[in-house]
Amino acid sequence: MSVRISDFIEASNAATTFDGLCESYARAIASYGYDRYMYAMMSYDPAQEWHDVPSIMRNYPEDWMKFYIEHGYMAIDPLRHVAFRARGPVLWDTVPDLIDLTPDQRSCLFQGTESGLFNGIGVPFHGPCGEVAGVGIASSERHLDLHPTVVSSLALISQQFHTAYIQMSLGTLSKPKVQLT
């Protein structure tokens, strides 16, 4: 049975640790058949420097992450590029229809599937001062219901995860970096 979104909101707001928040998120998306996620900051972030690493939190297969890093996929990952322009969830299968892919980008996209990440959905988050983050969720199962209601529910759960994570780590207000001239 799929988790109620209001129940996840309560659980994520009550989380006191990042691990607890991530466990709640993993349980929530698992109730829809999704057992893999990678949460990442994609825009420049001088305060936390999260943009310099492929992910902030994840449970993607380690062999895939090692391959991803070794091949420099962070710089060319088409889902990271789409996140800057997307207003809502993006099914990985639709990315080739949304942007022109280089051969390396096409390889990146399809090798994720070969690594056991199926039915992928990218959910972008846009914040203050041009902040862009996102989560990629996937399933170990090949065939899942990708009904628009399921995709929207997963996007809402992911948005709440992001909101709770940012609140826990950075607080409510964006603090612009003071630059001396």
Short mmCIF file of C-alpha atoms in Angstrom, two decimals:
data_model
loop_
_atom_site.label_atom_id
_atom_site.label_comp_id
_atom_site.label_asym_id
_atom_site.label_seq_id
_atom_site.Cartn_x
_atom_site.Cartn_y
_atom_site.Cartn_z
CA MET A 1 0.00 0.00 0.00
CA SER A 2 1.34 3.42 -0.97
CA VAL A 3 2.25 5.77 1.85
CA ARG A 4 -0.08 8.70 2.43
CA ILE A 5 1.70 11.93 1.51
CA SER A 6 0.48 13.58 4.72
CA ASP A 7 2.03 10.74 6.75
CA PHE A 8 5.38 11.30 5.02
CA ILE A 9 5.16 15.05 5.67
CA GLU A 10 4.66 14.37 9.37
CA ALA A 11 7.51 11.82 9.49
CA SER A 12 9.94 14.01 7.56
CA ASN A 13 9.13 17.07 9.67
CA ALA A 14 9.69 15.01 12.82
CA ALA A 15 13.06 13.64 11.67
CA THR A 16 15.95 14.84 13.80
CA THR A 17 18.82 13.33 11.80
CA PHE A 18 19.70 13.11 8.12
CA ASP A 19 19.78 9.31 8.37
CA GLY A 20 16.30 9.30 9.89
CA LEU A 21 15.00 11.59 7.16
CA CYS A 22 16.57 9.42 4.45
CA GLU A 23 15.12 6.26 5.99
CA SER A 24 11.64 7.84 5.99
CA TYR A 25 12.09 8.91 2.38
CA ALA A 26 13.32 5.46 1.33
CA ARG A 27 10.28 3.82 2.99
CA ALA A 28 7.91 6.29 1.34
CA ILE A 29 9.19 5.79 -2.21
CA ALA A 30 9.48 2.02 -1.62
CA SER A 31 5.74 1.92 -1.01
CA TYR A 32 5.42 2.88 -4.70
CA GLY A 33 7.96 0.25 -5.81
CA TYR A 34 10.99 2.56 -5.94
CA ASP A 35 13.98 1.41 -3.91
CA ARG A 36 16.79 3.62 -5.27
CA TYR A 37 17.41 7.35 -4.97
CA MET A 38 20.18 9.89 -5.43
CA TYR A 39 19.78 13.42 -4.08
CA ALA A 40 22.15 16.05 -5.48
CA MET A 41 22.83 19.78 -5.60
CA MET A 42 23.51 20.85 -9.16
CA SER A 43 23.98 24.60 -8.97
CA TYR A 44 27.02 26.31 -7.56
CA ASP A 45 26.87 26.28 -3.77
CA PRO A 46 29.79 28.08 -2.12
CA ALA A 47 28.47 27.60 1.42
CA GLN A 48 28.21 23.80 1.47
CA GLU A 49 30.14 22.89 -1.71
CA TRP A 50 27.55 20.17 -2.35
CA HIS A 51 27.82 20.86 -6.08
CA ASP A 52 31.31 19.34 -6.14
CA VAL A 53 30.09 15.81 -5.37
CA PRO A 54 27.80 13.57 -7.41
CA SER A 55 25.30 13.26 -4.56
CA ILE A 56 24.48 14.44 -1.07
CA MET A 57 22.60 11.27 -0.12
CA ARG A 58 22.01 8.12 -2.13
CA ASN A 59 21.43 4.41 -2.15
CA TYR A 60 22.26 3.75 -5.80
CA PRO A 61 24.42 0.64 -6.40
CA GLU A 62 28.05 1.35 -5.46
CA ASP A 63 29.39 -0.22 -8.66
CA TRP A 64 27.25 2.19 -10.70
CA MET A 65 28.40 5.19 -8.65
CA LYS A 66 32.04 4.17 -9.05
CA PHE A 67 31.56 3.82 -12.83
CA TYR A 68 29.67 7.16 -12.94
CA ILE A 69 32.50 8.99 -11.18
CA GLU A 70 35.32 7.29 -13.11
CA HIS A 71 33.72 8.22 -16.43
CA GLY A 72 33.09 11.84 -15.48
CA TYR A 73 29.34 11.45 -15.92
CA MET A 74 28.57 14.15 -13.38
CA ALA A 75 29.62 16.78 -15.94
CA ILE A 76 27.55 15.34 -18.81
CA ASP A 77 24.62 13.58 -17.11
CA PRO A 78 21.62 14.63 -19.22
CA LEU A 79 19.32 14.50 -16.19
CA ARG A 80 21.43 17.11 -14.45
CA HIS A 81 21.12 19.33 -17.56
CA VAL A 82 17.35 18.81 -17.81
CA ALA A 83 16.92 19.71 -14.11
CA PHE A 84 17.87 23.32 -14.83
CA ARG A 85 14.96 23.66 -17.29
CA ALA A 86 12.31 21.25 -16.02
CA ARG A 87 9.39 22.48 -13.96
CA GLY A 88 8.27 19.06 -12.79
CA PRO A 89 9.17 15.38 -12.77
CA VAL A 90 10.85 13.94 -15.86
CA LEU A 91 10.72 10.28 -16.81
CA TRP A 92 14.20 9.16 -17.79
CA ASP A 93 12.81 7.44 -20.87
CA THR A 94 11.59 10.80 -22.21
CA VAL A 95 14.93 12.65 -21.93
CA PRO A 96 16.03 11.82 -25.52
CA ASP A 97 12.81 13.51 -26.70
CA LEU A 98 13.46 16.61 -24.58
CA ILE A 99 17.07 17.46 -25.46
CA ASP A 100 19.59 16.52 -28.11
CA LEU A 101 21.98 14.03 -26.53
CA THR A 102 25.64 13.63 -27.32
CA PRO A 103 26.81 10.03 -27.67
CA ASP A 104 28.37 10.25 -24.18
CA GLN A 105 25.14 11.57 -22.68
CA ARG A 106 23.16 8.80 -24.37
CA SER A 107 25.64 6.29 -22.95
CA CYS A 108 25.30 7.77 -19.46
CA LEU A 109 21.51 7.60 -19.61
CA PHE A 110 21.31 4.04 -20.86
CA GLN A 111 24.14 2.63 -18.74
CA GLY A 112 22.16 3.58 -15.64
CA THR A 113 19.44 1.23 -16.84
CA GLU A 114 22.03 -1.46 -17.57
CA SER A 115 23.19 -1.05 -13.95
CA GLY A 116 19.76 -1.99 -12.66
CA LEU A 117 18.16 1.45 -12.32
CA PHE A 118 14.75 1.03 -13.99
CA ASN A 119 11.69 3.26 -14.39
CA GLY A 120 13.73 6.34 -13.52
CA ILE A 121 12.19 9.64 -12.60
CA GLY A 122 14.09 12.90 -12.13
CA VAL A 123 12.56 15.52 -9.87
CA PRO A 124 14.13 19.01 -9.98
CA PHE A 125 14.00 21.51 -7.14
CA HIS A 126 14.49 25.22 -7.74
CA GLY A 127 15.33 27.45 -4.79
CA PRO A 128 16.50 30.94 -3.96
CA CYS A 129 19.40 32.63 -5.73
CA GLY A 130 19.27 30.19 -8.66
CA GLU A 131 19.68 27.08 -6.51
CA VAL A 132 18.98 23.86 -8.40
CA ALA A 133 18.92 20.45 -6.77
CA GLY A 134 17.23 17.23 -7.72
CA VAL A 135 16.56 13.65 -6.93
CA GLY A 136 16.73 10.68 -9.25
CA ILE A 137 14.56 7.79 -8.16
CA ALA A 138 14.55 4.37 -9.72
CA SER A 139 13.45 0.82 -9.14
CA SER A 140 15.24 -2.50 -9.16
CA GLU A 141 12.10 -3.92 -10.80
CA ARG A 142 11.77 -3.55 -14.55
CA HIS A 143 8.04 -2.94 -14.81
CA LEU A 144 6.24 -0.50 -12.56
CA ASP A 145 3.13 1.61 -12.87
CA LEU A 146 4.19 5.00 -14.19
CA HIS A 147 0.66 6.38 -14.04
CA PRO A 148 0.72 10.19 -13.81
CA THR A 149 -0.79 10.02 -10.29
CA VAL A 150 2.07 7.79 -9.12
CA VAL A 151 4.67 10.08 -10.70
CA SER A 152 3.04 13.16 -9.14
CA SER A 153 2.87 11.48 -5.73
CA LEU A 154 6.56 10.57 -5.91
CA ALA A 155 7.37 14.15 -6.96
CA LEU A 156 5.46 15.56 -3.97
CA ILE A 157 7.16 13.16 -1.57
CA SER A 158 10.54 14.09 -3.10
CA GLN A 159 9.78 17.82 -2.79
CA GLN A 160 8.98 17.36 0.89
CA PHE A 161 12.19 15.36 1.36
CA HIS A 162 14.16 18.21 -0.20
CA THR A 163 12.35 20.82 1.89
CA ALA A 164 13.02 18.89 5.11
CA TYR A 165 16.65 18.24 4.17
CA ILE A 166 17.36 21.88 3.36
CA GLN A 167 15.53 23.05 6.48
CA MET A 168 17.56 20.64 8.62
CA SER A 169 20.88 21.63 7.06
CA LEU A 170 20.55 25.30 6.09
CA GLY A 171 17.50 26.78 7.79
CA THR A 172 14.59 28.73 6.37
CA LEU A 173 16.19 31.77 4.77
CA SER A 174 18.85 31.88 2.11
CA LYS A 175 21.80 33.90 3.32
CA PRO A 176 23.43 35.64 0.36
CA LYS A 177 27.19 35.64 0.36
CA VAL A 178 28.57 39.10 1.08
CA GLN A 179 31.07 40.19 -1.55
CA LEU A 180 33.47 43.02 -0.87
CA THR A 181 34.55 45.19 -3.75
#
